[in-house]
Tab-separated table of C-alpha atoms in Angstrom:
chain	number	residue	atom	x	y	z
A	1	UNK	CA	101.223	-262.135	50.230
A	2	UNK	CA	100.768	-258.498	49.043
A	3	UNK	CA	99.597	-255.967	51.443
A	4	UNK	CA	98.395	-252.542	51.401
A	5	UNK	CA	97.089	-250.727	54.698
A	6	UNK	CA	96.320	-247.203	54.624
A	7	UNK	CA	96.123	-244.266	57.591
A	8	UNK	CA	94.516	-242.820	58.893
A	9	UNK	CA	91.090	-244.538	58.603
A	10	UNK	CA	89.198	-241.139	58.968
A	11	UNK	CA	90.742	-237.560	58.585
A	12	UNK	CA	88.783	-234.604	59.239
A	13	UNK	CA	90.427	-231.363	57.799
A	14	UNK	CA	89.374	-227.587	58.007
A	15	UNK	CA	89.432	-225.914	54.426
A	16	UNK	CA	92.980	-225.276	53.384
A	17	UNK	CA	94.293	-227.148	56.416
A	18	UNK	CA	97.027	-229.356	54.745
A	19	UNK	CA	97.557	-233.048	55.361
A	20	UNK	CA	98.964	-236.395	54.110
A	21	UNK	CA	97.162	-239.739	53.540
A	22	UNK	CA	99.421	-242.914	54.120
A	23	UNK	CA	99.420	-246.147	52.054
A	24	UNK	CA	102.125	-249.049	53.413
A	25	UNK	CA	102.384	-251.895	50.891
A	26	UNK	CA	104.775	-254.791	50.858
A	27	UNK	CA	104.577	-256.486	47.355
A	28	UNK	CA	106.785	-259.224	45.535
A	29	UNK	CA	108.071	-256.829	43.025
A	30	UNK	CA	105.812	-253.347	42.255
A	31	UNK	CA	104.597	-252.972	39.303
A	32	UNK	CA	103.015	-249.735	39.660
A	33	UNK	CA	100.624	-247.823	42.735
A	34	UNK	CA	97.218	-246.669	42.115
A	35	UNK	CA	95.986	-243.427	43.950
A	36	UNK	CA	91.482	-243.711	43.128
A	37	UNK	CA	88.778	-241.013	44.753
A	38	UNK	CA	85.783	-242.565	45.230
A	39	UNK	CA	82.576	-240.982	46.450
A	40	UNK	CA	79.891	-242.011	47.834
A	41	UNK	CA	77.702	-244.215	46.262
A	42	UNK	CA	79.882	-244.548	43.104
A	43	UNK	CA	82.719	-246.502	41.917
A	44	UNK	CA	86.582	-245.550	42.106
A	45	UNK	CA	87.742	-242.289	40.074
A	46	UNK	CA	91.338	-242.746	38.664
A	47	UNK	CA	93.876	-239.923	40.034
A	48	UNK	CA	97.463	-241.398	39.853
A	49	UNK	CA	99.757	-244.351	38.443
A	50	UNK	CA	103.669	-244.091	40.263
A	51	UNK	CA	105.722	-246.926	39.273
A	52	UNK	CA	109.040	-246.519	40.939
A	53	UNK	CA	110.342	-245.107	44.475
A	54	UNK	CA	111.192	-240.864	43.649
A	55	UNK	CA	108.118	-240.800	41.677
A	56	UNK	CA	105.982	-237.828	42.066
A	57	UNK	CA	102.369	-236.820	40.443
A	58	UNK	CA	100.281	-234.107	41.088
A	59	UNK	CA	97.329	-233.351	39.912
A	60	UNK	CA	95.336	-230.048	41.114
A	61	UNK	CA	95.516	-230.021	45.077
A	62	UNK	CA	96.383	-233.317	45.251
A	63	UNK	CA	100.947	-234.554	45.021
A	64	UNK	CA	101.434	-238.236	45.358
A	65	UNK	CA	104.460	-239.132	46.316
A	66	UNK	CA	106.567	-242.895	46.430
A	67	UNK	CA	109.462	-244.754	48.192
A	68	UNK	CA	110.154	-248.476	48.408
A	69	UNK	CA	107.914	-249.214	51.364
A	70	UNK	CA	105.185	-246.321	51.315
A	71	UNK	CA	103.382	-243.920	49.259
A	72	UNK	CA	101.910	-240.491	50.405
A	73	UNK	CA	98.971	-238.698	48.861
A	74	UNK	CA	99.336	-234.825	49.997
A	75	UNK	CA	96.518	-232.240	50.172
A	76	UNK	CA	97.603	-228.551	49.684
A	77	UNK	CA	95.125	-226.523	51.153
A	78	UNK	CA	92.076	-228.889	50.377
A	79	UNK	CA	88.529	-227.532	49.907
A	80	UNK	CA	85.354	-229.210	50.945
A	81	UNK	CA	84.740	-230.599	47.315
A	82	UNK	CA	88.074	-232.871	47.689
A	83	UNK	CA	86.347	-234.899	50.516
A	84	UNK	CA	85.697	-238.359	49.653
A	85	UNK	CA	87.608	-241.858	50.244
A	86	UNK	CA	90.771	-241.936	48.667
A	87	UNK	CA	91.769	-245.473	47.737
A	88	UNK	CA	95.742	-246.773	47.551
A	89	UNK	CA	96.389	-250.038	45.521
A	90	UNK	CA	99.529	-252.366	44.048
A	91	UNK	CA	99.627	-253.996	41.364
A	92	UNK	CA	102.996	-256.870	41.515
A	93	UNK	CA	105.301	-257.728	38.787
A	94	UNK	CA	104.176	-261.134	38.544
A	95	UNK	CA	100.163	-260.451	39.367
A	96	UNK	CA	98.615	-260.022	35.674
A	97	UNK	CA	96.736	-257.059	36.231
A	98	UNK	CA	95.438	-258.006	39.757
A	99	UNK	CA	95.298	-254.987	41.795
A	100	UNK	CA	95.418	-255.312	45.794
A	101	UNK	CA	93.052	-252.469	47.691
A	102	UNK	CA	93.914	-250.935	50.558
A	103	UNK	CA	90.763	-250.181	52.860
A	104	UNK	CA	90.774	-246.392	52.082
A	105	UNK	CA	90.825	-243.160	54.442
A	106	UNK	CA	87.632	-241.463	54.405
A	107	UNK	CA	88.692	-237.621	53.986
A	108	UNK	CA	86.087	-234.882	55.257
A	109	UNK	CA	86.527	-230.782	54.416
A	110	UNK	CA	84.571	-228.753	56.440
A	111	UNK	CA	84.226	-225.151	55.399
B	1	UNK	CA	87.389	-240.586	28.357
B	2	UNK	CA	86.556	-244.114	29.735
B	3	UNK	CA	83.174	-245.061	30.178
B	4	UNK	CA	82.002	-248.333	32.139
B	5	UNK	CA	78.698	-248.919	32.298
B	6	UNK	CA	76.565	-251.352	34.380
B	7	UNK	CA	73.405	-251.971	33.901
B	8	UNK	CA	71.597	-251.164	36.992
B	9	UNK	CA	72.732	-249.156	40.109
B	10	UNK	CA	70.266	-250.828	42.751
B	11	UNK	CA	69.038	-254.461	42.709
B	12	UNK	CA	66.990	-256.399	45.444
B	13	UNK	CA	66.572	-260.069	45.169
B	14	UNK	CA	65.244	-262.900	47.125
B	15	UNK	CA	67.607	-265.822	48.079
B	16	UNK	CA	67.652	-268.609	46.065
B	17	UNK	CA	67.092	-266.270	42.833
B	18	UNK	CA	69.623	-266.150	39.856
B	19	UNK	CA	71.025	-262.835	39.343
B	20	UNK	CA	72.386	-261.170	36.056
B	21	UNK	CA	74.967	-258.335	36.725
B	22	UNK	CA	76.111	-256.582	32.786
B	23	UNK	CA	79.194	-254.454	32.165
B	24	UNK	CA	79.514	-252.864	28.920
B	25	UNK	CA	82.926	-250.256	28.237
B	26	UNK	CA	83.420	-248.724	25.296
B	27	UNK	CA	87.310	-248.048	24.899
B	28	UNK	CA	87.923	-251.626	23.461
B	29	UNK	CA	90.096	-252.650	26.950
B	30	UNK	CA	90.852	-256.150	26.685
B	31	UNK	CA	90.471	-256.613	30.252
B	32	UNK	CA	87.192	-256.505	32.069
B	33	UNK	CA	87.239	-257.284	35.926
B	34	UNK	CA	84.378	-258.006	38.840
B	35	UNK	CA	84.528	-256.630	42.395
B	36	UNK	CA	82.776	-256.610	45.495
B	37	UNK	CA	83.025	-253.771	47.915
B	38	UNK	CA	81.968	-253.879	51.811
B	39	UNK	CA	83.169	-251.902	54.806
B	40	UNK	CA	85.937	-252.921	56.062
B	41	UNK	CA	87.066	-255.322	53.768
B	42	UNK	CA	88.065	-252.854	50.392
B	43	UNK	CA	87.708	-254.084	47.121
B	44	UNK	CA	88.028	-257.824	46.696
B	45	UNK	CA	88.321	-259.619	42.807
B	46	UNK	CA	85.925	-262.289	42.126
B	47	UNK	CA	86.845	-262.457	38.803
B	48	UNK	CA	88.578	-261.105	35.321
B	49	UNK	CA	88.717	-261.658	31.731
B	50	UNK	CA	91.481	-260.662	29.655
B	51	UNK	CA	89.888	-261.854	26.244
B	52	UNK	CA	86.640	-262.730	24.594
B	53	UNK	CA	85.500	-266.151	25.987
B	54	UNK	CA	88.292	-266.112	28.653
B	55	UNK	CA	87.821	-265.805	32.533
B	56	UNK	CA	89.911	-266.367	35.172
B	57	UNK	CA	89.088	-266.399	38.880
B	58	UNK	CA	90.146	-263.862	41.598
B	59	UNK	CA	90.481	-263.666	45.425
B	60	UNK	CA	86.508	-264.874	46.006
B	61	UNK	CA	85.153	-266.486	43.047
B	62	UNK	CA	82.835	-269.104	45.614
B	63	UNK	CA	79.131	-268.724	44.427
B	64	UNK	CA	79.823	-266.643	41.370
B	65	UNK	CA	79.934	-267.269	37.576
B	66	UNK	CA	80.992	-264.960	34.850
B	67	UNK	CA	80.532	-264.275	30.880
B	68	UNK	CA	82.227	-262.918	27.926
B	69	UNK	CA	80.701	-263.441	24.974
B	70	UNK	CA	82.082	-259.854	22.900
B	71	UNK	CA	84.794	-257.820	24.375
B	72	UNK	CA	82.429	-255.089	25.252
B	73	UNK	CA	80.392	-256.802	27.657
B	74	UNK	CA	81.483	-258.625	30.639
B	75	UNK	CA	78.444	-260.697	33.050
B	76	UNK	CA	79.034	-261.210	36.310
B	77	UNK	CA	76.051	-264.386	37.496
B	78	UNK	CA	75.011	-264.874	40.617
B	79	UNK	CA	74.065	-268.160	40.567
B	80	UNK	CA	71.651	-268.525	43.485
B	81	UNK	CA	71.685	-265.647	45.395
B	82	UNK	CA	72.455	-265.317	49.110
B	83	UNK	CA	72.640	-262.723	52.314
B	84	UNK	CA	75.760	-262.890	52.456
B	85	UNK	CA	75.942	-261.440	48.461
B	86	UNK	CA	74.616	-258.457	49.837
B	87	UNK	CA	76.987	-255.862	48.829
B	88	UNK	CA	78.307	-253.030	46.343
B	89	UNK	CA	79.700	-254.537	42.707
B	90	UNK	CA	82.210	-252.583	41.063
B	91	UNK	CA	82.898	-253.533	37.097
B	92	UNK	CA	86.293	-252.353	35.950
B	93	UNK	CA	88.517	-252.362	32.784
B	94	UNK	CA	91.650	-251.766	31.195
B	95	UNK	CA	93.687	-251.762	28.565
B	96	UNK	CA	96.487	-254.534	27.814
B	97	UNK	CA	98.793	-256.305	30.185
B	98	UNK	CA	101.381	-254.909	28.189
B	99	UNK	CA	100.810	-251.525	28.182
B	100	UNK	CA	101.998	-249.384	30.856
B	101	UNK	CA	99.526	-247.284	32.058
B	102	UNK	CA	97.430	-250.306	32.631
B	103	UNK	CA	94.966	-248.328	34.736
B	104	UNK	CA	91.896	-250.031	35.799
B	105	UNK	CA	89.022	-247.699	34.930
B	106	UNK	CA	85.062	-248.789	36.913
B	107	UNK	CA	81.968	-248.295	36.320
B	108	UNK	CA	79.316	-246.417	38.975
B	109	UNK	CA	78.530	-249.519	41.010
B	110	UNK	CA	75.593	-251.694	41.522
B	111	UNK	CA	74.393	-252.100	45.257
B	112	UNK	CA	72.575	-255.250	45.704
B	113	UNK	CA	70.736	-256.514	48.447
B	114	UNK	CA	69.429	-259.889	48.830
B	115	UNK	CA	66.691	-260.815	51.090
């Protein structure tokens, strides 16, 4: 069965504090691996496709990052606007378009 | 850019009522999909369509129902609304299985609450 567990649950950061977000998956064959923001109250904001492990995509403040088993989503010196819940998901080979959610880590910026 | 639409962003109902949840995206994505979201638990699929008239069920279809009558729009029926519907629905699409950047794109949520 495909997987996807994410950690922390909860990170709390000081502006430009750098950190890393963790999303494990195990998946019969990847596809690709979705990187969403999502804030409160609304639905999932797209940030990054990565299809195969070496992969790298950055986009502002934000570098994700893949290998076979895990994908990182870094945070260069983040700022309090970049706090929300940042979603990880896989989508398998052999899935249709079926994408499995990880749980999320809920990100907070403090000034 | 994308847009999903849904057509309300908070719903109470009573148990026992039917309950009409519309989707409407205006890229022309072939794909349309339904989620629910509660704490916890992530995003779960109750269903997805990948063509007018066509629906297919996902990870917890039990108690749901869905329509696709134009491409556009994609209904997600609650059939007789319970407690334990209570929760956030997510509407989603995307373009073609065979592209590659098959990114799912959603919509703002509707958070409904059954009584």
């Amino acid at each position: 069965e495909d997987q996807v567990t994410q950690s922390p649950e909860a990170l709390r950061l000081q502006e430009g504090e750098s950190s890393s977000l963790n999303c494990s998956y195990t998946v019969s064959g990847l596809r690709g691996l979705f990187w969403y923001r999502q804030d409160p109250g609304k639905g999932p904001e797209f940030l990054f496709t990565l299809y195969s492990a070496g992969e790298e995509k950055e986009k502002e403040r934000l570098k994700a990052t893949l290998t076979k088993k895990e994908s990182f989503l870094h945070i260069t010196a983040p700022k309090p606007e970049d706090s929300a819940t940042y979603l990880c998901a896989v989508q398998a080979l052999s899935g249709f378009q079926k994408l499995v959610f990880g749980t999320g880590t809920r990100l907070l910026v403090s000034p | 850019d994308v847009k999903v639409t849904q057509s309300s962003r908070y719903l109470v109902k009573r148990t026992g009522e039917k309950v009409f949840l519309e989707c409407v995206q205006d890229m022309d994505h072939e794909n349309m999909f339904w989620y629910r979201q509660d704490p916890g638990l992530g995003l779960r699929l109750i269903y997805f369509s990948y063509d007018v008239k066509m629906k297919e069920k996902g990870d917890i279809p039990e108690g749901y129902s869905v329509s696709r009558e134009k491409k556009e729009r994609f209904s997600l029926i609650l059939e007789s609304a319970s407690t334990n519907q209570t929760s956030m629905y997510l509407c989603a699409s995307s373009p073609p299985d065979w592209d590659r950047d098959n990114e799912q794109y959603f919509g703002p949520g509707t958070r409904l609450t059954v009584t």
